[in-house]
Structures are given as C-alpha cells and as structure tokens.
mmCIF file of C-alpha atoms and ligand atoms in Angstrom:
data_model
loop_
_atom_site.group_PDB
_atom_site.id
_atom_site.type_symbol
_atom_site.label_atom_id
_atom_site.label_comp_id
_atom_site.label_asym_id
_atom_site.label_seq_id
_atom_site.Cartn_x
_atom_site.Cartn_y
_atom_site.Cartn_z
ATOM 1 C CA UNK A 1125 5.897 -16.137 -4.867
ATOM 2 C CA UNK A 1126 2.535 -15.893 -3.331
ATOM 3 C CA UNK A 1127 -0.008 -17.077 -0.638
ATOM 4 C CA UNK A 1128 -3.378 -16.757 0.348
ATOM 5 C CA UNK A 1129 -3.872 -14.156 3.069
ATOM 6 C CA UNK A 1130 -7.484 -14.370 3.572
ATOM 7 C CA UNK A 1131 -10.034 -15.649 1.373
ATOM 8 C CA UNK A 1132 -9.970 -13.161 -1.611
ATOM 9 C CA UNK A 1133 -6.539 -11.396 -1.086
ATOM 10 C CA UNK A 1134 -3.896 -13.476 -2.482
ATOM 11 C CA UNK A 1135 -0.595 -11.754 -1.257
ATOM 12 C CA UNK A 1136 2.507 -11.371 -3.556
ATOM 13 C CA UNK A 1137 6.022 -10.737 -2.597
ATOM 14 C CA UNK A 1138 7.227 -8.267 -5.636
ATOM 15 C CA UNK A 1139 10.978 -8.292 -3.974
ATOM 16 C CA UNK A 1140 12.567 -9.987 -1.283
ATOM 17 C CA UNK A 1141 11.101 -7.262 1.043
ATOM 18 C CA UNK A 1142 8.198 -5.902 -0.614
ATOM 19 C CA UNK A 1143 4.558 -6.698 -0.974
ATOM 20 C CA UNK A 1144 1.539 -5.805 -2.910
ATOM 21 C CA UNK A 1145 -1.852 -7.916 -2.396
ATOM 22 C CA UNK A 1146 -4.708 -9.064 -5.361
ATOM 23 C CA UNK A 1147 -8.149 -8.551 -4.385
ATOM 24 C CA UNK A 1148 -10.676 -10.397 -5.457
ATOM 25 C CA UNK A 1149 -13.869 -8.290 -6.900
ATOM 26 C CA UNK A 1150 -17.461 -7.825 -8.761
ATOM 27 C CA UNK A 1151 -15.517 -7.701 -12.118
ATOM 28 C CA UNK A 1152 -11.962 -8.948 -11.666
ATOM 29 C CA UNK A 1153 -9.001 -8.289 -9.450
ATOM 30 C CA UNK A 1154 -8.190 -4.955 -7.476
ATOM 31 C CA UNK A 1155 -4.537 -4.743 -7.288
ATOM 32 C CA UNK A 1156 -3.175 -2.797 -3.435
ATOM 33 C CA UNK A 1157 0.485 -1.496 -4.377
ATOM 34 C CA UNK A 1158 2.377 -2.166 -7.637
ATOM 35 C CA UNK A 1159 6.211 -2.175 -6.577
ATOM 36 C CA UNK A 1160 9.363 -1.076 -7.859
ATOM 37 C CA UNK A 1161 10.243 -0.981 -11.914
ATOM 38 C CA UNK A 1162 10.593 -5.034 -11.647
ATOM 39 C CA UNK A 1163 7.286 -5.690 -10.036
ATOM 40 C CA UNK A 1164 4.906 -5.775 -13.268
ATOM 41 C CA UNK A 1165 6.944 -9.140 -13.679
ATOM 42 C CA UNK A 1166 5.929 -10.495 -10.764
ATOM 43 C CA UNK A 1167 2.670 -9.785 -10.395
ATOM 44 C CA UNK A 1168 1.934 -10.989 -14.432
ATOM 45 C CA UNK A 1169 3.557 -14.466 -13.544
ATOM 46 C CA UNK A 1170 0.937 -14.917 -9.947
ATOM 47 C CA UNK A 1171 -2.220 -13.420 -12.468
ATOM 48 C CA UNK A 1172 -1.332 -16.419 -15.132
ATOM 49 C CA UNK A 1173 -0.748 -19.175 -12.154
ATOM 50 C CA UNK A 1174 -4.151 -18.565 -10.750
ATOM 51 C CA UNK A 1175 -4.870 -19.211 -14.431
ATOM 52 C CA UNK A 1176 -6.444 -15.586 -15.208
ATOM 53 C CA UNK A 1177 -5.418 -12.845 -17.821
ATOM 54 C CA UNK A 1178 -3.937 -9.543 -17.025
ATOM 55 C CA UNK A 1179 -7.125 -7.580 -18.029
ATOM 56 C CA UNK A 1180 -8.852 -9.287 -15.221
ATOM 57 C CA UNK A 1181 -6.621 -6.458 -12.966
ATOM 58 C CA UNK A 1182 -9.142 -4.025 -13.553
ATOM 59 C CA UNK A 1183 -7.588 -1.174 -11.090
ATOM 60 C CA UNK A 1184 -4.445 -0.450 -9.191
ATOM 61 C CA UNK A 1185 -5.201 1.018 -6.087
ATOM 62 C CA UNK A 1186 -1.743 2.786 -4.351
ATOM 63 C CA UNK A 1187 -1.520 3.043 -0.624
ATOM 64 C CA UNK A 1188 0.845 6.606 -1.471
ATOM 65 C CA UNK A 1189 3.306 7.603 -4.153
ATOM 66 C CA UNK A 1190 6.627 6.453 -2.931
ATOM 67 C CA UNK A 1191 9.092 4.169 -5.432
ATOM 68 C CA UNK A 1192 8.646 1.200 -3.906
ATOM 69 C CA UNK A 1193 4.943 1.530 -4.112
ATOM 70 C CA UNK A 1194 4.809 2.611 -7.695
ATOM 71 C CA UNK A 1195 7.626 2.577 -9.825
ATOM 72 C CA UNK A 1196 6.089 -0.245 -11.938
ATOM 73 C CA UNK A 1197 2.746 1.738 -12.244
ATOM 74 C CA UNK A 1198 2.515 2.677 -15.765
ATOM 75 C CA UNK A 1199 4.218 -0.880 -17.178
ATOM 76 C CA UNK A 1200 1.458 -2.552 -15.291
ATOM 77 C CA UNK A 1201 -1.135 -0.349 -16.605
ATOM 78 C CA UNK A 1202 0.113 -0.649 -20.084
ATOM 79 C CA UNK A 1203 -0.061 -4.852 -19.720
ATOM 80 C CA UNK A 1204 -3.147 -4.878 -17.876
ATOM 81 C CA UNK A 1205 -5.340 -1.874 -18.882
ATOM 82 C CA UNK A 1206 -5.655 -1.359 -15.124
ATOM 83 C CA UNK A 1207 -6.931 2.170 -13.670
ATOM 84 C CA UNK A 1208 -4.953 3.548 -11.478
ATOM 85 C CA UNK A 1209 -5.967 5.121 -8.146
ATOM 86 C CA UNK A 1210 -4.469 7.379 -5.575
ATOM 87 C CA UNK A 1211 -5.766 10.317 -2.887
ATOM 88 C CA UNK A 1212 -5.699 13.454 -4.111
ATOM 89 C CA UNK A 1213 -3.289 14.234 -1.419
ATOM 90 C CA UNK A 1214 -0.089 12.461 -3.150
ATOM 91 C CA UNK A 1215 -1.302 12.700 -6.645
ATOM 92 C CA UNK A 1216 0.900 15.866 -7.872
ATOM 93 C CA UNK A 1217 4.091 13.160 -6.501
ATOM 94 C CA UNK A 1218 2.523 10.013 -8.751
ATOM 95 C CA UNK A 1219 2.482 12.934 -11.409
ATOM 96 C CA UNK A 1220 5.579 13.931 -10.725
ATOM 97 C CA UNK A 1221 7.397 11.174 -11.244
ATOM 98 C CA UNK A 1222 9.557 11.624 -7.483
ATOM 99 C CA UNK A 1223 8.774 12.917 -3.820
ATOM 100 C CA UNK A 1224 9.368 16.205 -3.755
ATOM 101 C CA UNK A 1225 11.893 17.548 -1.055
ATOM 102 C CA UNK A 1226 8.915 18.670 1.145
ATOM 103 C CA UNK A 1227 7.763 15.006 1.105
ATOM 104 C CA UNK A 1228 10.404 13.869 3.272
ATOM 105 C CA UNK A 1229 11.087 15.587 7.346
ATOM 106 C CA UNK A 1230 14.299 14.257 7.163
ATOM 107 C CA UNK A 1231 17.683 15.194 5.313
ATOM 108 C CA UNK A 1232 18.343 11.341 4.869
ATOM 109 C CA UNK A 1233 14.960 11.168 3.163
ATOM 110 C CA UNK A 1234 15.772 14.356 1.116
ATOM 111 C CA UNK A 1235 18.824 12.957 0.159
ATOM 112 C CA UNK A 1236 17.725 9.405 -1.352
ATOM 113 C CA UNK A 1237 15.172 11.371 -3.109
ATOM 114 C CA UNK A 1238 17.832 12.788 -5.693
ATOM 115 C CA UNK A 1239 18.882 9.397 -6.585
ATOM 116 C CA UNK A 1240 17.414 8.792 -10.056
ATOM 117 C CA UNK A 1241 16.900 4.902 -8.999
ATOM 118 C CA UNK A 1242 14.128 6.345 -6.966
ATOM 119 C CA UNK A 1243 12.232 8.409 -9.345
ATOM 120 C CA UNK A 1244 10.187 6.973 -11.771
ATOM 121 C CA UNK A 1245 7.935 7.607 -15.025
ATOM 122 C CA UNK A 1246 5.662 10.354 -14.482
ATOM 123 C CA UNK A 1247 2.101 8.741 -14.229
ATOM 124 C CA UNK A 1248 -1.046 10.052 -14.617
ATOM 125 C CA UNK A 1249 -3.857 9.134 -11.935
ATOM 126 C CA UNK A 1250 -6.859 7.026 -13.330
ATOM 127 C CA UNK A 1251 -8.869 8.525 -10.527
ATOM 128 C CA UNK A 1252 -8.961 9.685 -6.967
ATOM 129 C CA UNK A 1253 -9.957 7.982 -3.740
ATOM 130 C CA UNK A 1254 -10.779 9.669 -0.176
ATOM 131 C CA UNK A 1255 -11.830 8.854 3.129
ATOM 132 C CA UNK A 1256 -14.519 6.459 3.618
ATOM 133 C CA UNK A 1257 -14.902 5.719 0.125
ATOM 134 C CA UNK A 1258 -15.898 2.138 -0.901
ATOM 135 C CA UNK A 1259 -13.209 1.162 -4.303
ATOM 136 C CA UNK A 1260 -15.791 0.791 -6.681
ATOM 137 C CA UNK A 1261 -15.874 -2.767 -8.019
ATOM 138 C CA UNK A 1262 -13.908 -4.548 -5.474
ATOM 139 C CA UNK A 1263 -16.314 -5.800 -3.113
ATOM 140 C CA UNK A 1264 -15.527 -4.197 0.059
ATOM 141 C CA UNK A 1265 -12.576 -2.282 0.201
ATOM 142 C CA UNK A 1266 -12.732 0.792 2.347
ATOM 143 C CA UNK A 1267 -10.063 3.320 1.905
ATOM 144 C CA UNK A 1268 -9.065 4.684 5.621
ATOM 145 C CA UNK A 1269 -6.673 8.269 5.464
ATOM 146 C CA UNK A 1270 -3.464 7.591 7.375
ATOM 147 C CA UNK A 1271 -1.206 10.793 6.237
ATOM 148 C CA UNK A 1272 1.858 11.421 7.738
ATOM 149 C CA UNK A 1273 4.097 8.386 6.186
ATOM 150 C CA UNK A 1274 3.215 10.702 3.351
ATOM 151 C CA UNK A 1275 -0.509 13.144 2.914
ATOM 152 C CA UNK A 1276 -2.170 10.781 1.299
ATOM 153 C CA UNK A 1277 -1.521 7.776 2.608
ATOM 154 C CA UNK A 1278 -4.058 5.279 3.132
ATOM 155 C CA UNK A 1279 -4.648 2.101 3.953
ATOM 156 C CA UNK A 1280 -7.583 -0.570 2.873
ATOM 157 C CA UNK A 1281 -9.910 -2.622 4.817
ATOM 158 C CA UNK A 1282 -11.351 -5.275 3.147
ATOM 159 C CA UNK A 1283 -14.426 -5.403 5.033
ATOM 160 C CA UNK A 1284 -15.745 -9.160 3.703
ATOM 161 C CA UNK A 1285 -12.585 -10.896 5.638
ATOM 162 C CA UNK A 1286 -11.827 -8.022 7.872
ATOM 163 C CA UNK A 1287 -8.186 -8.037 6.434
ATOM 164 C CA UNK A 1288 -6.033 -4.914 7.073
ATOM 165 C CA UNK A 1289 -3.474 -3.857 4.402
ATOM 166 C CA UNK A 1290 -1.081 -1.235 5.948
ATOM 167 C CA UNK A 1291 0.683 -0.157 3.029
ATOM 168 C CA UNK A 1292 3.406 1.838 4.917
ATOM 169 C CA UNK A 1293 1.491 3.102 7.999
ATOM 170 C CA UNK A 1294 2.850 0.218 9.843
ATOM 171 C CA UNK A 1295 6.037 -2.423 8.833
ATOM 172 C CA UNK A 1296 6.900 -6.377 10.153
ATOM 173 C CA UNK A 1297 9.993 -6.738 9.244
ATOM 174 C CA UNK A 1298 11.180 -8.868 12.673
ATOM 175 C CA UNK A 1299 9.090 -6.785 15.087
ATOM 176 C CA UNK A 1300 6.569 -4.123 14.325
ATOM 177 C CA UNK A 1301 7.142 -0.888 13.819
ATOM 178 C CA UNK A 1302 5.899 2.655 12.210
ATOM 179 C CA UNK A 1303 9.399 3.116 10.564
ATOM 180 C CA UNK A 1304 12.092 5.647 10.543
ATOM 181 C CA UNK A 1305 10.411 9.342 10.880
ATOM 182 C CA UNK A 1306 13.228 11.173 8.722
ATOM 183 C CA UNK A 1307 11.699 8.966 6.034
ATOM 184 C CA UNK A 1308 7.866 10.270 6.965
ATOM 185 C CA UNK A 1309 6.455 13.562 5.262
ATOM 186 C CA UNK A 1310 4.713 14.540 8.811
ATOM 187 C CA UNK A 1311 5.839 12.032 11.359
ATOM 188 C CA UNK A 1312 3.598 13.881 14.040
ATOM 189 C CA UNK A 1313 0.844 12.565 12.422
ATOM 190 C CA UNK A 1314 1.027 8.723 12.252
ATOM 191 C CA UNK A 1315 0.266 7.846 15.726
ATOM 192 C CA UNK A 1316 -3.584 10.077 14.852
ATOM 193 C CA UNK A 1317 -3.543 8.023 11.921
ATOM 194 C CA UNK A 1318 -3.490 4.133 13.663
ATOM 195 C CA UNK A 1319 -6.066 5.382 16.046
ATOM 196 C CA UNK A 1320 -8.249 5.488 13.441
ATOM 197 C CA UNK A 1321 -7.913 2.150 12.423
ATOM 198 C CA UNK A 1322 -10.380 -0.827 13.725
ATOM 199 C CA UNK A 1323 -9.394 -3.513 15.928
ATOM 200 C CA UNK A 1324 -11.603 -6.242 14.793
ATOM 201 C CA UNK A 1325 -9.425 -7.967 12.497
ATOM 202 C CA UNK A 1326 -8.900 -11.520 11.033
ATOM 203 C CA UNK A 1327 -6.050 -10.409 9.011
ATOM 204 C CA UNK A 1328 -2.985 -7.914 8.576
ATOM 205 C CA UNK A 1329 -0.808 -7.275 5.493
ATOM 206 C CA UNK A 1330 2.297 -4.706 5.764
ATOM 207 C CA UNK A 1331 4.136 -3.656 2.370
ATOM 208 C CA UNK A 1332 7.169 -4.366 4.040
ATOM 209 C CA UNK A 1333 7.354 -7.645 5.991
ATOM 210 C CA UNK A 1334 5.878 -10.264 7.534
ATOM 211 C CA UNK A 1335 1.423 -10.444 6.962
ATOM 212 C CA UNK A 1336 -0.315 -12.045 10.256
ATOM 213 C CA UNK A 1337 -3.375 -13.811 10.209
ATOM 214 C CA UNK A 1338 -5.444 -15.829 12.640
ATOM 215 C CA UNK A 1339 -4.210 -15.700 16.029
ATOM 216 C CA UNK A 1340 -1.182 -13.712 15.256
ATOM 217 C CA UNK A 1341 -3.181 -10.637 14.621
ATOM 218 C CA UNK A 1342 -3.361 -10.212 18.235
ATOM 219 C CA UNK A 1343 -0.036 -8.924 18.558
ATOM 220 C CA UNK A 1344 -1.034 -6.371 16.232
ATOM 221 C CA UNK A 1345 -3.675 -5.284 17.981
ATOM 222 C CA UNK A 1346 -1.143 -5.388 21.167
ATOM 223 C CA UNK A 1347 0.672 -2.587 18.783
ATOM 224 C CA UNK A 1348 -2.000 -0.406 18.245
ATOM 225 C CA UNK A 1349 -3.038 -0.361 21.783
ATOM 226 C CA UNK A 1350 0.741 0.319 23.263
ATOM 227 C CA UNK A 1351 1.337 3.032 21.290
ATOM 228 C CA UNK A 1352 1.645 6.191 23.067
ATOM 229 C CA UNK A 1353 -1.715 8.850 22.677
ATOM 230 C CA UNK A 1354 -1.545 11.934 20.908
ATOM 231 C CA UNK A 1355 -1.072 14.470 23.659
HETATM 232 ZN ZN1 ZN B 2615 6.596 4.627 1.780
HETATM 233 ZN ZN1 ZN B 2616 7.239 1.276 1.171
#
C-alpha cells in the first residue's frame, strides 16, 4: 500500500505498523528506511506500480540501525543496487548485524535484543551521512542529528515540500509520542534532539504510525512546543 505524502515522497506502509518513504531525486529515487526482512517485497511491488525499475532506487538512506529499520537492507540492495547510508554514529550496529546491549537503557530493550528475530545480516555501510549534510542526489534532503532513540539517529527534511520524516524520534500511533525510554539508547537526549527540529512544515511522516499533512501538521507542531525544556 502507498500514498502520496507530499509531492515527491510517496509513503509506503512495509507492515501493518511500519513505514518507509520514496523520494523523488536528480537521478532516481532516495529510499528513507527499508523495514523488517519482508519489506524488500513491498517496496519492489510500489517501485513497479509507479511503473519504474528497481535500479531507479539509487540509495537507501536509514534514519538508525534498529530491525525494523533495516532488516531488509542488504536484500534490497542486492535487487536494487541501492547505496546504503547511515551516521557514523550507528554504523558499527548496521555492521553488526544487532544493537548491542549498550544500545538499549532499558533491561526490556536488552532483553528483545537477544531474540534472533531481531538481528539481522550483517551489512556493510555504502557511506556515511552527518549533520547538515545535503543526501547527494536527492534534491533536498537535509539530514538533522536526533541521537538518543539511538547515537545516530537522524531524521530528514526534505526541504522542496518542507516534509518532515521522523524516523523514530517521534511515533503516531493514536496520539503522539517519543516512545518508551527503556527502548532509547540515551533517553535524556531526545527532548535536545526535537528542539532542533524546524517548525515550518507542510508535512510529517513517523516510521511508526499515522503521517500528517496540511492542516494536521499543526498538532505536531502543538507537540514540539508542549514538550517540557531541557533543564
Ligand atoms: Zn528504533
Ligand atoms: Zn522503529
């Protein structure tokens, strides 16, 4: 299933619950998130409806290295050709092939992390992304740092259509939310990391949940402003 989210970012649902978002580019599509091991599926089947060929995903760009983000990495990259990109921050756990028990600040989050349904094939980084960096080819995507869901998390703003994708910095599943801390490397560290993100918005899309566009995204913006400052 998918929809238009703003005009160049096609969203896909890769799950019931899950979400990863094409972006339209210079040379082809820039894909945000890949999914868990089913995802490649997926997002194959929206590429050939919008009547284009898997080579045209020219990178992968992952908002952080947790299995529902990129378990279906390296079978996209082997159908697509697609680079894959990550911050240097949560490279070594993309490499790795799991989060590692300091990823997690939580025993329930330690815990998951052993089941082998949440690890997945070791994959190497195409390339590294950083703060403020513009994703080469894509036509406006800014990567913004948001650690603390994990270090390197970040999310993209697609500057053309001032569309937000939050990756895992922020969730809409019913109501908004920044999402359990035991499941956070650094919870302390995700209310610093929405401050820094901009307010003039047409559009929002979550990994998890619901996207808003239009006049919806002012309850967004209510979010960001309500939460509590960083003492
Ligand atoms: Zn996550
Ligand atoms: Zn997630």
């Amino acid at each position: 299933m998918h929809s238009q989210l703003a005009p160049g970012i096609t969203r896909i649902a890769t799950s019931k619950r899950d979400n990863a978002f094409l972006v339209e580019g210079d040379d082809g599509f820039t894909l945000v998130d890949v999914g868990w091991s089913k995802a490649p599926g997926a997002l194959l089947h929206t590429v050939a409806d919008l009547g284009r060929r898997p080579s045209d995903i020219r990178r992968v760009i992952l908002t952080h290295a947790h299995p529902d983000h990129v378990q279906g990495a390296a079978e996209l990259r082997r159908h697509t050709g697609a680079h894959i990109l990550i911050h240097d921050a949560d490279r070594a756990w993309l490499e790795a092939g799991r989060v590692p028990a300091q990823g997690r600040s939580g025993a329930i989050g330690r815990l998951i992390d052993h089941l082998p349904k949440l690890h997945w094939a070791p994959t190497t980084a195409d390339g590294i992304v950083s703060d403020g960096d513009m994703v080469e080819g894509s036509d406006g995507l800014r990567v913004i740092h948001t650690p603390g869901h994990s270090p390197g998390h970040i999310v993209l703003l697609h500057e053309p259509s001032r569309t937000i994708l939050m990756g895992d910095a922020a969730f809409n599943r019913g109501k908004l939310a920044i999402g359990p801390a035991a499941l956070a490397a650094d919870p302390d560290l995700r209310l610093g990391s929405l401050a820094r993100i901009p307010q003039d918005l047409q559009a929002v899309g979550f990994a998890h949940g619901v996207p808003l566009a239009g006049s919806e995204v002012h309850t967004f913006q209510q979010f960001l402003q309500q939460l509590p400052r960083e003492s």
